[in-house]
Amino acid sequence: MPKQRKSAKILSSKTAFKGKIFSVAIENIQDPEGNKGRRDIVHHGGSVVILPVDDSKAEPRVLLVRQFRQAAGQYLWELPAGGRDGKENPLAGAKRELREETGYTSQDWKRAMFFYVSPGFLDESMDVYLARGLKAGKAQPEDDEFITKRLFKLTDALRMVRSGKILDAKTVAGILWLQDEVRSGRFKRR
């Protein structure tokens, strides 16, 4: 049985900023051990990440997207991802994001990982889904998304991680997860 999650008591909370994608709150809390303190928390509705894999060849190929990221000040190769729409089911969000950003759809979905992005100040969580049985289609990006897509052999994606050509944390985690699945024999060609 999973451990019961303890939570802090919020003594006071004030929204300092509310934007389209996230809000920032100043919270005075008392943690489960009774310690009091101030926390500046970025509240985000959660994200979905897709690890699209073409396993029709001897070596799996990972579909990555490249786009300019203003916060990083550069173009980044990443796994397709996006925010969940309201109370959207994570798998439904993953299917939507894959189709919108890449045009691909998938026949086979598996939840690979769940993690918090940076829990020291951000409540954003990410659900990562492995998508197999890919079928190409027409992308439907949002008006402000300018995306290039490309399939990379897993060994090439791993080389990009090691050389610093892939800098996005969710992508590094997804590629390393896939490498572990392949090495362990849990990932089998379809």
Coordinates of C-alpha atoms in Angstrom, one line a residue:
M1 CA 0.0 0.0 0.0
P2 CA 1.5 3.4 -0.9
K3 CA 2.5 5.8 1.8
Q4 CA 0.0 8.4 2.8
R5 CA 1.2 11.8 1.4
K6 CA 1.6 14.5 4.0
S7 CA 0.9 18.1 3.1
A8 CA 1.7 21.4 4.4
K9 CA -0.9 23.7 6.0
I10 CA -1.2 26.9 4.0
L11 CA -1.5 29.7 6.5
S12 CA -2.0 32.4 3.8
S13 CA -1.7 32.6 0.1
K14 CA -1.7 35.6 -2.3
T15 CA -1.5 35.4 -6.1
A16 CA 1.4 37.6 -7.3
F17 CA 0.9 36.8 -11.0
K18 CA -1.6 35.1 -13.2
G19 CA -0.7 34.3 -16.8
K20 CA -2.1 32.1 -19.6
I21 CA 0.0 29.0 -18.6
F22 CA 0.9 29.4 -15.0
S23 CA 0.4 31.6 -11.9
V24 CA 2.7 32.5 -9.1
A25 CA 1.6 32.5 -5.4
I26 CA 3.3 33.7 -2.3
E27 CA 2.4 31.2 0.4
N28 CA 3.1 31.1 4.1
I29 CA 3.0 27.5 5.1
Q30 CA 3.5 25.2 8.0
D31 CA 5.1 21.9 6.9
P32 CA 4.1 18.5 8.3
E33 CA 6.8 18.8 11.0
G34 CA 5.5 22.1 12.2
N35 CA 8.1 24.4 10.6
K36 CA 6.8 27.7 9.2
G37 CA 8.1 29.5 6.2
R38 CA 7.3 31.5 3.0
R39 CA 7.2 29.7 -0.3
D40 CA 7.0 31.4 -3.7
I41 CA 5.2 28.7 -5.8
V42 CA 4.6 28.5 -9.6
H43 CA 1.3 26.7 -10.1
H44 CA 1.0 24.9 -13.5
G45 CA -1.7 22.5 -14.6
G46 CA 0.7 19.8 -15.6
S47 CA 2.2 18.6 -18.8
V48 CA 2.3 15.5 -21.0
V49 CA 5.4 14.3 -22.8
I50 CA 5.4 11.8 -25.6
L51 CA 8.3 9.4 -26.4
P52 CA 7.4 8.5 -30.0
V53 CA 9.3 5.4 -31.1
D54 CA 9.5 3.9 -34.6
D55 CA 10.4 0.3 -33.9
S56 CA 10.0 -1.0 -37.5
K57 CA 13.8 -1.1 -38.0
A58 CA 16.5 -3.1 -36.1
E59 CA 17.3 -0.1 -34.0
P60 CA 14.5 2.0 -32.5
R61 CA 14.2 5.5 -33.8
V62 CA 13.0 8.4 -31.6
L63 CA 10.9 11.2 -33.0
L64 CA 12.1 14.6 -31.8
V65 CA 10.9 18.1 -32.5
R66 CA 13.1 21.2 -32.7
Q67 CA 11.8 24.7 -31.8
F68 CA 13.1 27.9 -30.5
R69 CA 12.9 28.2 -26.7
Q70 CA 13.1 31.8 -25.5
A71 CA 13.8 30.9 -21.9
A72 CA 16.9 29.0 -23.1
G73 CA 17.7 31.5 -25.8
Q74 CA 18.2 28.8 -28.4
Y75 CA 16.7 26.1 -30.6
L76 CA 16.3 22.8 -28.7
W77 CA 15.7 19.2 -29.8
E78 CA 12.9 17.8 -27.5
L79 CA 10.3 15.1 -27.1
P80 CA 6.9 16.4 -28.2
A81 CA 5.1 17.8 -25.1
G82 CA 2.5 20.3 -24.0
G83 CA 0.3 21.4 -21.2
R84 CA -2.9 19.6 -20.3
D85 CA -6.1 21.4 -21.2
G86 CA -7.9 22.0 -18.0
K87 CA -8.8 18.7 -16.3
E88 CA -7.8 16.7 -19.5
N89 CA -6.9 13.1 -19.0
P90 CA -3.0 12.8 -19.4
L91 CA -3.2 10.1 -22.1
A92 CA -5.8 12.1 -24.1
G93 CA -3.5 15.1 -23.8
A94 CA -0.5 13.1 -25.0
K95 CA -2.5 11.8 -28.1
R96 CA -3.6 15.4 -28.9
E97 CA -0.1 16.9 -28.5
L98 CA 1.6 14.2 -30.7
R99 CA -1.0 14.8 -33.4
E100 CA -0.8 18.6 -33.2
E101 CA 3.0 19.0 -33.0
T102 CA 4.1 16.2 -35.4
G103 CA 1.0 14.9 -37.3
Y104 CA 1.8 11.4 -36.1
T105 CA -0.7 9.2 -34.3
S106 CA 0.0 6.0 -32.4
Q107 CA -1.6 2.6 -32.1
D108 CA 0.2 1.6 -28.9
W109 CA 0.5 3.8 -25.7
K110 CA 2.2 3.0 -22.4
R111 CA 2.8 5.3 -19.5
A112 CA 6.6 5.3 -19.0
M113 CA 7.2 7.8 -16.2
F114 CA 5.8 10.5 -13.9
F115 CA 7.9 13.2 -12.3
Y116 CA 7.9 16.7 -10.9
V117 CA 9.9 19.1 -13.0
S118 CA 11.4 21.3 -10.2
P119 CA 9.6 20.7 -7.0
G120 CA 11.5 23.4 -5.0
F121 CA 9.3 26.1 -6.5
L122 CA 7.1 24.6 -9.2
D123 CA 4.2 22.2 -8.9
E124 CA 4.3 21.1 -12.6
S125 CA 4.2 17.4 -13.1
M126 CA 4.9 15.5 -16.3
D127 CA 3.4 12.3 -17.5
V128 CA 5.6 10.6 -20.1
Y129 CA 4.0 8.2 -22.5
L130 CA 5.8 5.8 -24.8
A131 CA 4.0 5.8 -28.2
R132 CA 4.6 3.0 -30.7
G133 CA 3.0 1.9 -33.9
L134 CA 3.4 5.4 -35.3
K135 CA 1.5 6.6 -38.4
A136 CA 2.5 9.8 -40.1
G137 CA 0.0 12.5 -40.8
K138 CA -0.4 16.3 -41.1
A139 CA 0.8 18.4 -38.1
Q140 CA -1.6 20.9 -36.6
P141 CA 0.7 23.2 -34.6
E142 CA -0.7 26.3 -32.7
D143 CA -0.2 29.6 -34.4
D144 CA 2.9 30.5 -32.4
E145 CA 4.6 27.0 -32.8
F146 CA 7.2 26.6 -35.5
I147 CA 8.3 23.0 -35.3
T148 CA 10.8 20.9 -37.2
K149 CA 10.5 17.1 -36.6
R150 CA 13.0 14.3 -37.3
L151 CA 13.5 10.6 -36.4
F152 CA 16.8 9.8 -34.8
K153 CA 18.3 6.4 -34.1
L154 CA 18.4 5.7 -30.4
T155 CA 22.3 5.6 -30.5
D156 CA 22.4 9.0 -32.2
A157 CA 19.9 10.5 -29.7
L158 CA 22.1 9.1 -26.8
R159 CA 25.2 10.6 -28.5
M160 CA 23.3 14.0 -28.6
V161 CA 22.5 13.7 -24.9
R162 CA 26.2 12.9 -24.0
S163 CA 27.5 15.7 -26.2
G164 CA 25.1 18.4 -25.0
K165 CA 23.1 18.7 -28.2
I166 CA 20.0 17.6 -26.3
L167 CA 19.7 19.9 -23.2
D168 CA 16.0 19.5 -22.3
A169 CA 15.6 17.5 -19.1
K170 CA 12.3 15.7 -20.1
T171 CA 14.0 14.6 -23.3
V172 CA 17.2 13.4 -21.5
A173 CA 15.0 11.4 -19.1
G174 CA 12.9 9.9 -21.8
I175 CA 15.9 8.8 -24.0
L176 CA 17.7 7.3 -21.0
W177 CA 14.5 5.5 -20.0
L178 CA 14.2 4.0 -23.5
Q179 CA 17.9 3.0 -23.4
D180 CA 17.3 1.1 -20.2
E181 CA 14.2 -0.6 -21.6
V182 CA 16.2 -1.7 -24.7
R183 CA 19.2 -2.9 -22.7
S184 CA 17.0 -4.8 -20.2
G185 CA 15.1 -6.6 -22.9
R186 CA 11.8 -5.1 -21.8
F187 CA 11.5 -3.2 -25.2
K188 CA 10.9 -5.7 -28.0
R189 CA 10.4 -4.9 -31.7
R190 CA 6.8 -5.2 -32.7

